């Protein structure tokens, strides 16, 4: 009687596998077949298209449909939620000081135990402070291809990260702080404000990562 999101099921094949492995599964769960594009993903694609320009050659796909052969053949740019990383999750958090909680909503700094989790509601008229975090990773894959992952737990964090990363100001600040724009790195962006029109994005952490 209640719609839930099981983060261990990323596609219909996962659903069928769970059905096969757990005889009681179908007594309690059914596939609603919900398919939707998160608001931030659509806006992020707009920022990306503007950043790359009309002559760019890229193909749009779903992370749930990606296979290991895609990692071997293509450079990949992921835009989305932590909970939808699927095949990319292991690579994204390898060599990272940030680890994703199983609930898919918060990050934990493994060395200090500091927790980064969003707080507040981002709606017009909601006056309490809003806080969100988004993460950017650049990873050189074993194939030699590059994976860029821009991700967050919520729409405001993801949209703010993409807008920041695909701007002259953002790219200049990232390169300045890294010192080596070709290195693999990770970045945590903090997004804060009191209402949709006054969000402030600032780099909370940025560091190169080892191969």
GROMACS .gro file of C-alpha atoms in nm, residues 120-130 193-198:
model
   17
  120UNK     CA    1   1.608   2.210   0.524
  121UNK     CA    2   1.350   2.244   0.248
  122UNK     CA    3   1.413   2.447  -0.065
  123UNK     CA    4   1.076   2.601  -0.140
  124UNK     CA    5   0.968   2.965  -0.188
  125UNK     CA    6   0.873   3.112   0.148
  126UNK     CA    7   1.061   2.851   0.353
  127UNK     CA    8   1.287   3.079   0.556
  128UNK     CA    9   1.502   2.834   0.752
  129UNK     CA   10   1.858   2.779   0.628
  130UNK     CA   11   1.896   2.529   0.348
  193UNK     CA   12   2.094   2.964   0.147
  194UNK     CA   13   1.748   3.048   0.278
  195UNK     CA   14   1.542   3.032  -0.042
  196UNK     CA   15   1.583   2.928  -0.409
  197UNK     CA   16   1.701   3.269  -0.530
  198UNK     CA   17   1.998   3.315  -0.297
   0.00000   0.00000   0.00000
